[in-house]
mmCIF file of C-alpha atoms in Angstrom:
data_model
loop_
_atom_site.group_PDB
_atom_site.id
_atom_site.type_symbol
_atom_site.label_atom_id
_atom_site.label_comp_id
_atom_site.label_asym_id
_atom_site.label_seq_id
_atom_site.Cartn_x
_atom_site.Cartn_y
_atom_site.Cartn_z
ATOM 1 C CA MET I 1287 -35.176 14.829 -7.682
ATOM 2 C CA ASN I 1288 -32.222 17.205 -8.070
ATOM 3 C CA LEU I 1289 -28.752 16.966 -6.611
ATOM 4 C CA LYS I 1290 -29.330 19.796 -4.121
ATOM 5 C CA THR I 1291 -32.375 18.051 -2.598
ATOM 6 C CA LEU I 1292 -30.493 14.751 -2.239
ATOM 7 C CA THR I 1293 -27.533 16.494 -0.607
ATOM 8 C CA GLU I 1294 -29.846 18.249 1.863
ATOM 9 C CA GLN I 1295 -31.583 14.948 2.675
ATOM 10 C CA ARG I 1296 -28.220 13.307 3.377
ATOM 11 C CA ALA I 1297 -27.202 16.195 5.653
ATOM 12 C CA ASP I 1298 -30.489 15.843 7.577
ATOM 13 C CA LYS I 1299 -29.884 12.097 8.046
ATOM 14 C CA GLN I 1300 -26.325 12.751 9.231
ATOM 15 C CA ASN I 1301 -27.543 15.320 11.766
ATOM 16 C CA GLU I 1302 -30.190 12.894 13.019
ATOM 17 C CA MET I 1303 -27.528 10.187 13.458
ATOM 18 C CA GLU I 1304 -25.234 12.637 15.288
ATOM 19 C CA THR I 1305 -28.073 13.608 17.654
ATOM 20 C CA LEU I 1306 -28.815 9.954 18.418
ATOM 21 C CA LEU I 1307 -25.154 9.178 19.159
ATOM 22 C CA ASN I 1308 -24.735 12.262 21.340
ATOM 23 C CA LYS I 1309 -27.794 11.263 23.366
ATOM 24 C CA VAL I 1310 -26.411 7.774 24.035
ATOM 25 C CA GLU I 1311 -22.994 9.139 24.972
ATOM 26 C CA GLU I 1312 -24.453 11.754 27.333
ATOM 27 C CA GLU I 1313 -26.602 9.133 29.092
ATOM 28 C CA LYS I 1314 -23.637 6.695 29.178
ATOM 29 C CA ARG I 1315 -25.607 3.699 28.037
ATOM 30 C CA ALA I 1316 -25.879 1.258 25.148
ATOM 31 C CA PHE I 1317 -28.352 1.512 22.289
ATOM 32 C CA THR I 1318 -31.847 0.191 22.866
ATOM 33 C CA ASP I 1319 -33.288 -2.200 20.275
ATOM 34 C CA GLU I 1320 -35.284 0.658 18.785
ATOM 35 C CA GLU I 1321 -32.229 2.939 18.657
ATOM 36 C CA ASN I 1322 -30.115 0.177 17.095
ATOM 37 C CA GLU I 1323 -32.726 -0.252 14.387
ATOM 38 C CA LEU I 1324 -32.924 3.524 13.836
ATOM 39 C CA PHE I 1325 -29.107 3.838 13.632
ATOM 40 C CA SER I 1326 -28.886 1.026 11.073
ATOM 41 C CA SER I 1327 -31.715 2.575 9.054
ATOM 42 C CA LEU I 1328 -30.017 6.001 9.042
ATOM 43 C CA GLU I 1329 -26.703 4.440 8.014
ATOM 44 C CA ARG I 1330 -28.374 2.613 5.108
ATOM 45 C CA ASP I 1331 -30.144 5.788 3.992
ATOM 46 C CA ILE I 1332 -26.938 7.860 4.139
ATOM 47 C CA ASN I 1333 -24.995 5.256 2.143
ATOM 48 C CA SER I 1334 -27.798 4.986 -0.401
ATOM 49 C CA LEU I 1335 -28.019 8.769 -0.810
ATOM 50 C CA SER I 1336 -24.232 9.041 -1.159
ATOM 51 C CA LYS I 1337 -24.183 6.416 -3.920
ATOM 52 C CA THR I 1338 -27.062 8.146 -5.734
ATOM 53 C CA ILE I 1339 -25.320 11.535 -5.495
ATOM 54 C CA ASP I 1340 -22.068 10.049 -6.833
ATOM 55 C CA SER I 1341 -23.936 8.329 -9.688
ATOM 56 C CA ILE I 1342 -25.678 11.547 -10.708
ATOM 57 C CA LYS I 1343 -22.368 13.429 -10.745
ATOM 58 C CA LYS I 1344 -20.695 10.718 -12.846
ATOM 59 C CA GLY I 1345 -23.692 10.560 -15.181
ATOM 60 C CA ARG I 1346 -23.554 14.287 -15.808
ATOM 61 C CA GLU I 1347 -19.851 14.061 -16.595
ATOM 62 C CA LEU I 1348 -20.386 11.202 -19.057
ATOM 63 C CA ALA I 1349 -23.278 13.009 -20.745
ATOM 64 C CA LYS I 1350 -21.109 15.941 -21.765
ATOM 65 C CA GLU I 1351 -20.335 16.070 -25.503
ATOM 66 C CA PRO I 1352 -16.585 16.543 -26.092
ATOM 67 C CA THR I 1353 -15.502 19.647 -28.005
ATOM 68 C CA GLU I 1354 -13.109 19.466 -30.985
ATOM 69 C CA GLU I 1355 -10.323 20.597 -28.695
ATOM 70 C CA GLU I 1356 -11.173 17.886 -26.133
ATOM 71 C CA ALA I 1357 -11.373 15.241 -28.893
ATOM 72 C CA GLU I 1358 -7.944 16.268 -30.197
ATOM 73 C CA GLU I 1359 -6.557 16.224 -26.665
ATOM 74 C CA LYS I 1360 -7.969 12.724 -26.111
ATOM 75 C CA LYS I 1361 -6.363 11.530 -29.359
ATOM 76 C CA GLU I 1362 -2.989 12.923 -28.278
ATOM 77 C CA GLU I 1363 -3.348 11.237 -24.885
ATOM 78 C CA GLU I 1364 -4.109 7.884 -26.544
ATOM 79 C CA GLU I 1365 -1.056 8.229 -28.811
ATOM 80 C CA GLU I 1366 1.090 9.106 -25.795
ATOM 81 C CA VAL I 1367 -0.207 6.078 -23.880
ATOM 82 C CA LYS I 1368 0.600 3.821 -26.831
ATOM 83 C CA GLU I 1369 4.101 5.285 -27.106
ATOM 84 C CA ASN I 1370 4.690 4.899 -23.355
ATOM 85 C CA GLU I 1371 3.539 1.275 -23.474
ATOM 86 C CA GLU I 1372 5.976 0.548 -26.297
ATOM 87 C CA ARG I 1373 8.822 2.273 -24.428
ATOM 88 C CA ALA I 1374 7.936 0.356 -21.234
ATOM 89 C CA LEU I 1375 8.114 -2.944 -23.141
ATOM 90 C CA GLN I 1376 11.520 -2.008 -24.565
ATOM 91 C CA GLU I 1377 12.771 -0.965 -21.100
ATOM 92 C CA GLU I 1378 11.596 -4.244 -19.605
ATOM 93 C CA LYS I 1379 13.465 -6.226 -22.290
ATOM 94 C CA ALA I 1380 16.579 -4.075 -21.769
ATOM 95 C CA PHE I 1381 16.409 -4.583 -17.996
ATOM 96 C CA GLU I 1382 15.993 -8.343 -18.429
ATOM 97 C CA ARG I 1383 19.059 -8.486 -20.673
ATOM 98 C CA PHE I 1384 20.988 -6.380 -18.169
ATOM 99 C CA ILE I 1385 20.179 -8.810 -15.324
ATOM 100 C CA ARG I 1386 21.155 -11.787 -17.482
ATOM 101 C CA GLY I 1387 24.412 -10.083 -18.448
ATOM 102 C CA VAL I 1388 23.568 -9.805 -22.125
ATOM 103 C CA LEU I 1389 25.032 -6.719 -23.808
ATOM 104 C CA ALA I 1390 22.926 -5.196 -26.582
ATOM 105 C CA GLU I 1391 22.454 -1.929 -28.411
ATOM 106 C CA GLU I 1392 19.307 -0.174 -27.172
ATOM 107 C CA ARG I 1393 17.164 2.641 -28.474
ATOM 108 C CA ALA I 1394 18.277 6.039 -27.166
ATOM 109 C CA ASP I 1395 15.007 6.609 -25.283
ATOM 110 C CA VAL I 1396 15.203 3.265 -23.441
ATOM 111 C CA ASN I 1397 18.857 3.262 -22.416
ATOM 112 C CA LEU I 1398 19.275 2.446 -18.732
ATOM 113 C CA THR I 1399 20.616 5.506 -16.923
ATOM 114 C CA LYS I 1400 22.454 6.127 -13.642
ATOM 115 C CA GLY I 1401 20.899 7.732 -10.555
ATOM 116 C CA ASP I 1402 22.233 9.606 -7.530
ATOM 117 C CA ASN I 1403 23.168 6.338 -5.842
ATOM 118 C CA GLY I 1404 24.964 4.990 -8.904
ATOM 119 C CA ALA I 1405 21.998 2.746 -9.626
ATOM 120 C CA VAL I 1406 20.377 1.684 -12.870
ATOM 121 C CA ILE I 1407 16.950 3.311 -13.311
ATOM 122 C CA PRO I 1408 14.437 1.627 -15.639
ATOM 123 C CA VAL I 1409 11.500 4.013 -15.070
ATOM 124 C CA SER I 1410 8.771 1.630 -16.176
ATOM 125 C CA ILE I 1411 10.029 -1.108 -13.823
ATOM 126 C CA ALA I 1412 10.109 1.339 -10.904
ATOM 127 C CA LYS I 1413 6.506 2.359 -11.626
ATOM 128 C CA LYS I 1414 5.384 -1.283 -11.679
ATOM 129 C CA ILE I 1415 7.056 -1.863 -8.319
ATOM 130 C CA ILE I 1416 5.385 1.229 -6.835
ATOM 131 C CA LYS I 1417 1.977 0.168 -8.177
ATOM 132 C CA GLN I 1418 2.387 -3.266 -6.631
ATOM 133 C CA VAL I 1419 3.466 -1.674 -3.330
ATOM 134 C CA TYR I 1420 0.199 0.306 -3.323
ATOM 135 C CA ASP I 1421 -1.756 -2.881 -4.060
ATOM 136 C CA ILE I 1422 -0.079 -4.720 -1.173
ATOM 137 C CA SER I 1423 -0.462 -1.842 1.322
ATOM 138 C CA PRO I 1424 -3.918 -0.200 1.301
ATOM 139 C CA LEU I 1425 -2.736 2.087 4.125
ATOM 140 C CA LEU I 1426 -0.169 3.660 1.800
ATOM 141 C CA GLU I 1427 -2.639 3.716 -1.085
ATOM 142 C CA LYS I 1428 -5.248 5.560 1.016
ATOM 143 C CA SER I 1429 -2.786 8.140 2.351
ATOM 144 C CA THR I 1430 -2.467 11.553 0.685
ATOM 145 C CA LYS I 1431 0.636 11.097 -1.465
ATOM 146 C CA TYR I 1432 3.059 13.729 -2.699
ATOM 147 C CA ASN I 1433 5.502 12.291 -5.238
ATOM 148 C CA VAL I 1434 8.207 14.959 -5.197
ATOM 149 C CA LYS I 1435 11.926 15.011 -4.520
ATOM 150 C CA GLY I 1436 13.664 16.966 -1.764
ATOM 151 C CA LYS I 1437 12.038 18.754 1.174
ATOM 152 C CA LEU I 1438 8.302 19.479 1.045
ATOM 153 C CA GLU I 1439 6.741 22.070 3.353
ATOM 154 C CA ILE I 1440 2.955 21.768 3.489
ATOM 155 C CA PRO I 1441 1.456 25.099 4.637
ATOM 156 C CA TYR I 1442 -1.827 25.068 6.520
ATOM 157 C CA TYR I 1443 -4.105 27.467 8.355
ATOM 158 C CA SER I 1444 -4.445 26.718 12.062
ATOM 159 C CA GLU I 1445 -7.058 27.928 14.542
ATOM 160 C CA THR I 1446 -7.112 27.385 18.312
ATOM 161 C CA ALA I 1447 -10.055 27.757 20.668
ATOM 162 C CA ASN I 1448 -8.998 31.358 21.364
ATOM 163 C CA SER I 1449 -8.339 32.342 17.763
ATOM 164 C CA LYS I 1450 -11.151 30.563 15.935
ATOM 165 C CA VAL I 1451 -13.251 32.705 13.616
ATOM 166 C CA ASN I 1452 -16.851 32.462 14.857
ATOM 167 C CA MET I 1453 -20.124 33.882 13.630
ATOM 168 C CA ALA I 1454 -22.403 35.375 16.327
ATOM 169 C CA TYR I 1455 -25.467 37.618 16.675
ATOM 170 C CA ALA I 1456 -24.630 41.303 16.346
ATOM 171 C CA THR I 1457 -26.154 44.641 17.319
ATOM 172 C CA GLU I 1458 -26.346 47.495 14.850
ATOM 173 C CA PHE I 1459 -23.583 50.115 15.278
ATOM 174 C CA VAL I 1460 -21.629 47.769 17.605
ATOM 175 C CA SER I 1461 -18.287 46.558 16.266
ATOM 176 C CA LEU I 1462 -17.716 42.855 15.728
ATOM 177 C CA GLU I 1463 -14.916 41.130 17.622
ATOM 178 C CA SER I 1464 -12.293 39.755 15.262
ATOM 179 C CA ASN I 1465 -10.218 36.615 15.724
ATOM 180 C CA ILE I 1466 -7.607 35.262 13.353
ATOM 181 C CA GLY I 1467 -5.766 31.964 13.084
ATOM 182 C CA SER I 1468 -2.153 31.566 12.049
ATOM 183 C CA PHE I 1469 -0.166 30.038 9.204
ATOM 184 C CA THR I 1470 2.293 27.242 9.911
ATOM 185 C CA ASN I 1471 3.350 24.028 8.187
ATOM 186 C CA ILE I 1472 4.334 20.415 8.487
ATOM 187 C CA GLU I 1473 7.567 19.404 6.848
ATOM 188 C CA LEU I 1474 8.144 16.218 4.894
ATOM 189 C CA THR I 1475 11.750 15.446 4.074
ATOM 190 C CA GLY I 1476 13.165 12.236 2.657
ATOM 191 C CA TYR I 1477 14.753 9.331 4.502
ATOM 192 C CA LEU I 1478 16.862 6.970 2.432
ATOM 193 C CA ALA I 1479 16.035 3.274 2.658
ATOM 194 C CA GLY I 1480 17.275 0.310 0.662
ATOM 195 C CA ALA I 1481 16.252 -3.281 -0.014
ATOM 196 C CA LEU I 1482 18.535 -6.070 -1.244
ATOM 197 C CA ALA I 1483 17.310 -9.217 -2.966
ATOM 198 C CA LYS I 1484 19.466 -12.121 -4.130
ATOM 199 C CA ILE I 1485 18.254 -14.177 -7.073
ATOM 200 C CA SER I 1486 19.612 -17.584 -7.974
ATOM 201 C CA LYS I 1487 21.715 -17.625 -11.143
ATOM 202 C CA SER I 1488 19.984 -20.857 -12.043
ATOM 203 C CA LEU I 1489 16.787 -18.838 -12.393
ATOM 204 C CA VAL I 1490 18.603 -15.992 -14.152
ATOM 205 C CA ASN I 1491 19.996 -18.458 -16.702
ATOM 206 C CA ASN I 1492 16.578 -20.034 -17.263
ATOM 207 C CA SER I 1493 15.261 -18.267 -20.349
ATOM 208 C CA ASP I 1494 11.717 -19.466 -19.633
ATOM 209 C CA PHE I 1495 11.656 -17.779 -16.226
ATOM 210 C CA ASN I 1496 10.164 -14.254 -16.029
ATOM 211 C CA ILE I 1497 13.083 -12.727 -14.153
ATOM 212 C CA VAL I 1498 11.779 -9.143 -14.371
ATOM 213 C CA GLN I 1499 8.450 -10.037 -12.734
ATOM 214 C CA GLU I 1500 10.335 -11.915 -10.011
ATOM 215 C CA VAL I 1501 12.379 -8.776 -9.269
ATOM 216 C CA ILE I 1502 9.183 -6.699 -9.185
ATOM 217 C CA ASN I 1503 7.466 -9.151 -6.808
ATOM 218 C CA ILE I 1504 10.409 -9.450 -4.422
ATOM 219 C CA MET I 1505 11.067 -5.713 -4.264
ATOM 220 C CA ALA I 1506 7.400 -4.740 -3.955
ATOM 221 C CA GLU I 1507 6.831 -7.163 -1.067
ATOM 222 C CA SER I 1508 9.943 -5.997 0.769
ATOM 223 C CA ILE I 1509 9.189 -2.292 0.283
ATOM 224 C CA ALA I 1510 5.496 -2.639 1.202
ATOM 225 C CA VAL I 1511 6.230 -4.449 4.481
ATOM 226 C CA PHE I 1512 8.882 -1.884 5.468
ATOM 227 C CA VAL I 1513 6.864 1.192 4.438
ATOM 228 C CA GLU I 1514 3.660 0.033 6.126
ATOM 229 C CA LYS I 1515 5.547 -0.690 9.352
ATOM 230 C CA GLU I 1516 6.955 2.854 9.268
ATOM 231 C CA LEU I 1517 3.558 4.379 8.446
ATOM 232 C CA ILE I 1518 2.098 2.722 11.534
ATOM 233 C CA HIS I 1519 4.923 2.801 14.089
ATOM 234 C CA GLY I 1520 7.471 5.238 12.690
ATOM 235 C CA THR I 1521 11.086 5.449 13.871
ATOM 236 C CA THR I 1522 12.636 8.037 16.192
ATOM 237 C CA ASN I 1523 14.232 10.880 14.202
ATOM 238 C CA LYS I 1524 12.980 9.314 10.962
ATOM 239 C CA VAL I 1525 9.436 8.773 9.668
ATOM 240 C CA ALA I 1526 6.824 9.870 12.255
ATOM 241 C CA GLY I 1527 3.850 7.786 11.053
ATOM 242 C CA LEU I 1528 0.544 7.280 12.865
ATOM 243 C CA LYS I 1529 2.044 6.507 16.280
ATOM 244 C CA ALA I 1530 3.651 9.935 16.699
ATOM 245 C CA GLY I 1531 0.903 11.895 14.960
ATOM 246 C CA VAL I 1532 -2.404 10.564 16.315
ATOM 247 C CA THR I 1533 -3.270 12.335 19.576
ATOM 248 C CA LEU I 1534 -6.911 11.413 20.342
ATOM 249 C CA SER I 1535 -7.398 7.922 21.723
ATOM 250 C CA VAL I 1536 -9.601 5.614 23.775
ATOM 251 C CA THR I 1537 -7.817 3.678 26.524
ATOM 252 C CA SER I 1538 -9.268 0.234 27.160
ATOM 253 C CA ALA I 1539 -10.069 -0.809 30.713
ATOM 254 C CA SER I 1540 -8.278 -4.128 30.240
ATOM 255 C CA ALA I 1541 -4.855 -4.892 28.808
ATOM 256 C CA THR I 1542 -6.083 -8.241 27.482
ATOM 257 C CA GLU I 1543 -9.372 -7.447 25.754
ATOM 258 C CA ILE I 1544 -11.324 -4.742 23.938
ATOM 259 C CA THR I 1545 -15.048 -4.223 24.479
ATOM 260 C CA ALA I 1546 -17.804 -3.242 22.068
ATOM 261 C CA ASP I 1547 -18.335 0.016 23.960
ATOM 262 C CA GLU I 1548 -14.664 0.933 23.496
ATOM 263 C CA LEU I 1549 -14.923 0.314 19.768
ATOM 264 C CA ILE I 1550 -18.006 2.551 19.554
ATOM 265 C CA LYS I 1551 -16.222 5.294 21.520
ATOM 266 C CA THR I 1552 -13.219 5.062 19.205
ATOM 267 C CA LYS I 1553 -15.421 5.411 16.128
ATOM 268 C CA ARG I 1554 -17.234 8.404 17.619
ATOM 269 C CA LYS I 1555 -13.922 10.222 18.194
ATOM 270 C CA VAL I 1556 -13.860 10.844 14.443
ATOM 271 C CA LYS I 1557 -16.199 13.614 13.312
ATOM 272 C CA GLN I 1558 -19.132 12.680 11.106
ATOM 273 C CA ARG I 1559 -17.848 14.419 7.987
ATOM 274 C CA PHE I 1560 -14.719 12.210 8.048
ATOM 275 C CA GLN I 1561 -16.619 8.938 8.470
ATOM 276 C CA LYS I 1562 -17.319 8.255 4.784
ATOM 277 C CA ASN I 1563 -13.832 6.922 3.924
ATOM 278 C CA ALA I 1564 -12.825 5.776 7.408
ATOM 279 C CA ILE I 1565 -11.385 2.286 7.955
ATOM 280 C CA TRP I 1566 -10.257 0.134 10.881
ATOM 281 C CA ILE I 1567 -6.677 -1.148 11.013
ATOM 282 C CA MET I 1568 -5.754 -4.074 13.259
ATOM 283 C CA SER I 1569 -3.660 -7.240 13.364
ATOM 284 C CA PRO I 1570 -5.127 -10.650 12.427
ATOM 285 C CA GLU I 1571 -4.999 -11.661 16.116
ATOM 286 C CA THR I 1572 -6.946 -8.559 17.165
ATOM 287 C CA LEU I 1573 -9.454 -9.166 14.372
ATOM 288 C CA THR I 1574 -9.998 -12.677 15.702
ATOM 289 C CA ALA I 1575 -10.707 -11.290 19.183
ATOM 290 C CA ILE I 1576 -13.059 -8.626 17.815
ATOM 291 C CA SER I 1577 -14.902 -11.178 15.688
ATOM 292 C CA LEU I 1578 -16.174 -12.841 18.884
ATOM 293 C CA LEU I 1579 -17.861 -9.671 20.187
ATOM 294 C CA LYS I 1580 -21.663 -9.511 20.082
ATOM 295 C CA ASP I 1581 -24.209 -6.785 20.708
ATOM 296 C CA GLU I 1582 -26.960 -7.064 23.296
ATOM 297 C CA ASN I 1583 -29.107 -8.987 20.803
ATOM 298 C CA GLY I 1584 -26.447 -11.646 20.258
ATOM 299 C CA ARG I 1585 -25.426 -10.356 16.822
ATOM 300 C CA TYR I 1586 -21.740 -10.336 15.927
ATOM 301 C CA LEU I 1587 -20.271 -6.839 15.527
ATOM 302 C CA LEU I 1588 -17.908 -7.990 12.776
ATOM 303 C CA GLN I 1589 -19.760 -8.770 9.564
ATOM 304 C CA ASP I 1590 -18.714 -10.512 6.348
ATOM 305 C CA ASP I 1591 -19.233 -8.074 3.490
ATOM 306 C CA ILE I 1592 -18.164 -8.922 -0.054
ATOM 307 C CA THR I 1593 -18.817 -5.303 -1.102
ATOM 308 C CA SER I 1594 -16.302 -4.006 1.455
ATOM 309 C CA ASP I 1595 -12.709 -3.202 0.446
ATOM 310 C CA PHE I 1596 -11.307 -5.959 2.676
ATOM 311 C CA GLY I 1597 -14.199 -8.420 3.086
ATOM 312 C CA TYR I 1598 -15.250 -7.382 6.609
ATOM 313 C CA THR I 1599 -17.073 -4.464 8.206
ATOM 314 C CA LEU I 1600 -17.082 -3.414 11.857
ATOM 315 C CA LEU I 1601 -19.780 -0.947 12.922
ATOM 316 C CA GLY I 1602 -20.397 -0.359 9.236
ATOM 317 C CA LYS I 1603 -16.766 0.387 8.255
ATOM 318 C CA PRO I 1604 -14.160 -1.743 6.410
ATOM 319 C CA VAL I 1605 -11.545 -3.618 8.456
ATOM 320 C CA TYR I 1606 -7.979 -3.861 7.144
ATOM 321 C CA GLU I 1607 -5.665 -6.521 8.590
ATOM 322 C CA SER I 1608 -1.987 -5.664 8.920
ATOM 323 C CA ASP I 1609 0.733 -7.913 10.319
ATOM 324 C CA ASN I 1610 2.566 -4.730 11.324
ATOM 325 C CA MET I 1611 -0.063 -3.744 13.919
ATOM 326 C CA ASP I 1612 0.411 -4.385 17.651
ATOM 327 C CA GLU I 1613 -1.508 -7.203 19.262
ATOM 328 C CA ILE I 1614 -3.737 -6.488 22.271
ATOM 329 C CA GLY I 1615 -1.535 -5.906 25.303
ATOM 330 C CA SER I 1616 -0.295 -3.452 27.907
ATOM 331 C CA GLN I 1617 1.040 -0.160 26.478
ATOM 332 C CA LYS I 1618 0.096 -1.296 22.968
ATOM 333 C CA THR I 1619 -1.992 0.290 20.210
ATOM 334 C CA PRO I 1620 -3.813 -2.622 18.574
ATOM 335 C CA ILE I 1621 -6.372 -0.563 16.604
ATOM 336 C CA TYR I 1622 -6.460 2.612 14.511
ATOM 337 C CA TYR I 1623 -9.637 4.055 13.049
ATOM 338 C CA GLY I 1624 -10.157 6.967 10.702
ATOM 339 C CA ASP I 1625 -9.818 8.451 7.238
ATOM 340 C CA MET I 1626 -6.259 7.567 6.243
ATOM 341 C CA SER I 1627 -6.024 10.443 3.782
ATOM 342 C CA GLY I 1628 -5.160 12.359 6.963
ATOM 343 C CA LEU I 1629 -1.732 10.702 6.692
ATOM 344 C CA ALA I 1630 0.534 12.761 4.403
ATOM 345 C CA THR I 1631 3.121 10.632 2.609
ATOM 346 C CA LYS I 1632 5.990 11.912 0.486
ATOM 347 C CA PHE I 1633 7.114 8.968 -1.557
ATOM 348 C CA VAL I 1634 9.675 9.517 -4.313
ATOM 349 C CA GLU I 1635 8.220 7.541 -7.204
ATOM 350 C CA GLU I 1636 11.445 7.004 -9.134
ATOM 351 C CA LEU I 1637 13.063 4.050 -7.369
ATOM 352 C CA GLU I 1638 16.734 3.533 -8.100
ATOM 353 C CA ILE I 1639 17.536 -0.079 -8.938
ATOM 354 C CA GLU I 1640 21.034 -1.531 -9.133
ATOM 355 C CA VAL I 1641 21.993 -4.996 -10.356
ATOM 356 C CA LEU I 1642 25.043 -6.576 -8.669
ATOM 357 C CA ARG I 1643 26.154 -9.403 -10.951
ATOM 358 C CA GLU I 1644 29.651 -9.916 -9.515
ATOM 359 C CA LYS I 1645 29.343 -9.273 -5.764
ATOM 360 C CA TYR I 1646 27.480 -12.519 -5.025
ATOM 361 C CA ALA I 1647 29.197 -14.654 -7.672
ATOM 362 C CA ASP I 1648 30.582 -16.942 -4.956
ATOM 363 C CA GLN I 1649 26.979 -17.634 -3.893
ATOM 364 C CA HIS I 1650 25.881 -18.318 -7.490
ATOM 365 C CA ALA I 1651 23.457 -15.408 -7.179
ATOM 366 C CA VAL I 1652 22.737 -11.980 -8.625
ATOM 367 C CA GLY I 1653 21.982 -9.106 -6.258
ATOM 368 C CA VAL I 1654 19.288 -6.502 -6.939
ATOM 369 C CA VAL I 1655 19.225 -3.355 -4.784
ATOM 370 C CA ALA I 1656 16.367 -0.833 -4.655
ATOM 371 C CA TRP I 1657 16.830 2.639 -3.134
ATOM 372 C CA MET I 1658 14.067 5.066 -2.260
ATOM 373 C CA GLU I 1659 13.325 8.135 -0.156
ATOM 374 C CA PHE I 1660 10.078 8.690 1.740
ATOM 375 C CA ASP I 1661 8.513 10.398 4.744
ATOM 376 C CA ALA I 1662 5.084 10.380 6.409
ATOM 377 C CA LYS I 1663 3.322 12.477 9.029
ATOM 378 C CA VAL I 1664 -0.238 12.838 10.265
ATOM 379 C CA GLU I 1665 -1.800 16.117 9.256
ATOM 380 C CA GLU I 1666 -3.794 17.943 11.912
ATOM 381 C CA GLY I 1667 -6.720 20.352 12.025
ATOM 382 C CA ASP I 1668 -10.138 20.279 10.368
ATOM 383 C CA PRO I 1669 -10.075 20.223 6.551
ATOM 384 C CA VAL I 1670 -12.434 22.096 4.267
ATOM 385 C CA LEU I 1671 -10.908 20.648 1.096
ATOM 386 C CA THR I 1672 -10.936 17.225 -0.556
ATOM 387 C CA SER I 1673 -7.716 15.255 -1.029
ATOM 388 C CA GLU I 1674 -7.631 16.131 -4.742
ATOM 389 C CA GLN I 1675 -8.123 19.833 -4.020
ATOM 390 C CA LYS I 1676 -5.348 19.718 -1.436
ATOM 391 C CA LYS I 1677 -2.953 18.045 -3.870
ATOM 392 C CA LYS I 1678 -3.663 20.688 -6.529
ATOM 393 C CA ILE I 1679 -2.952 23.457 -4.007
ATOM 394 C CA ILE I 1680 0.355 21.834 -3.066
ATOM 395 C CA GLU I 1681 1.324 21.461 -6.738
ATOM 396 C CA LYS I 1682 0.605 25.145 -7.236
ATOM 397 C CA TYR I 1683 2.540 25.966 -4.074
ATOM 398 C CA LEU I 1684 5.586 24.055 -5.311
ATOM 399 C CA LYS I 1685 5.538 25.996 -8.577
ATOM 400 C CA THR I 1686 4.930 29.482 -7.198
ATOM 401 C CA ARG I 1687 6.184 29.346 -3.566
ATOM 402 C CA LYS I 1688 3.725 32.136 -2.776
ATOM 403 C CA SER I 1689 3.108 32.655 0.941
ATOM 404 C CA ASN I 1690 -0.638 33.032 0.465
ATOM 405 C CA THR I 1691 -1.003 29.480 -0.866
ATOM 406 C CA TYR I 1692 -2.040 27.235 1.984
ATOM 407 C CA LYS I 1693 -3.544 23.907 2.920
ATOM 408 C CA ILE I 1694 -5.915 23.050 5.737
ATOM 409 C CA LYS I 1695 -4.577 20.271 7.988
ATOM 410 C CA ASN I 1696 -6.592 17.191 8.921
ATOM 411 C CA LYS I 1697 -7.318 15.568 12.237
ATOM 412 C CA MET I 1698 -9.149 12.494 11.021
ATOM 413 C CA VAL I 1699 -7.474 9.460 12.602
ATOM 414 C CA ARG I 1700 -8.009 8.079 16.085
ATOM 415 C CA LYS I 1701 -6.519 5.121 17.923
ATOM 416 C CA ILE I 1702 -7.425 2.689 20.678
ATOM 417 C CA THR I 1703 -4.785 1.781 23.262
ATOM 418 C CA ALA I 1704 -4.513 -0.448 26.314
ATOM 419 C CA GLU I 1705 -3.213 0.501 29.761
#
């Protein structure tokens, strides 16, 4: 069976699922037992087809024989990786000595340099911190990231109901009516934020203690908590985040509880083609409340799933717990649902790290400061490109600044709120 046939089968299943959901919504009722079984069967088939399609694509890529040019390129990449690993090890040792106050001659390519904020910048350490931040915060990891400095304008093509380009039946010799959208952009700037950690000199002076890893852990945890809070709630005149950018919502009838029907309505606010990578985001307290919900057959809506990203699925989608989310309550937003690549994040990858050995001497401590700049906004509109395609377009845009380079915005995230 070829790839085209499998793709068409998946599209047919998706259309059948959409028809079933539309019917239930129009009749304003819950699924019958038969419809529940059909929905689950369609969902299994779609997931199975998607996995098969992905496997075929990967298999075809792996089956390709590398050319001499590709083999040479791979060899150069391996040598570069080895060289970078060696430099990273040297930078880590240099940074450790710097924290401990040990002066030593270093290789020219691993000397610690100064940044805009007068801070020491060990590049490899900054990258390890950023990687750990991504590991701690799946919301940031799943966002569409642009690691550039300065202001970033993301162009996109926008269509309204009155300007949307539509295909329609035509009559010979009768002119077609033309509509055209418009070009605009969202702007990501950079807001400076800093984190200060104080480390006991007793630990610094302990040669057996991995002081560099401790700095990485402390900074990563602090940055991840702060960044995720901003991605969700934002701050006036600073990072916008989900709260300011998500416009479609489902308002619960009660300020103290959320029903199964409201969860289903929230999920259905997101179009089918954005469902594949969609996740739920909620606080641990909200997850506890949701875990008690059952369908009409007495089955719990929340399911344990070891194959899921976060160990749970709700209506077939992964559930991510975040301590930064609101709890259920009046005028609160306890749940977000959607494809989080619809959140554009500009996160300057090169953290600036400064070691303050003297400032906290009277506390028998060493200070470590990390500076960074970032911004985040929800993209709007309906995309026709994947996240990787979008990133390539933006990279090209940054190099050429041509006005005809554009990006389609995304409207993929929805929220549930309480009155």
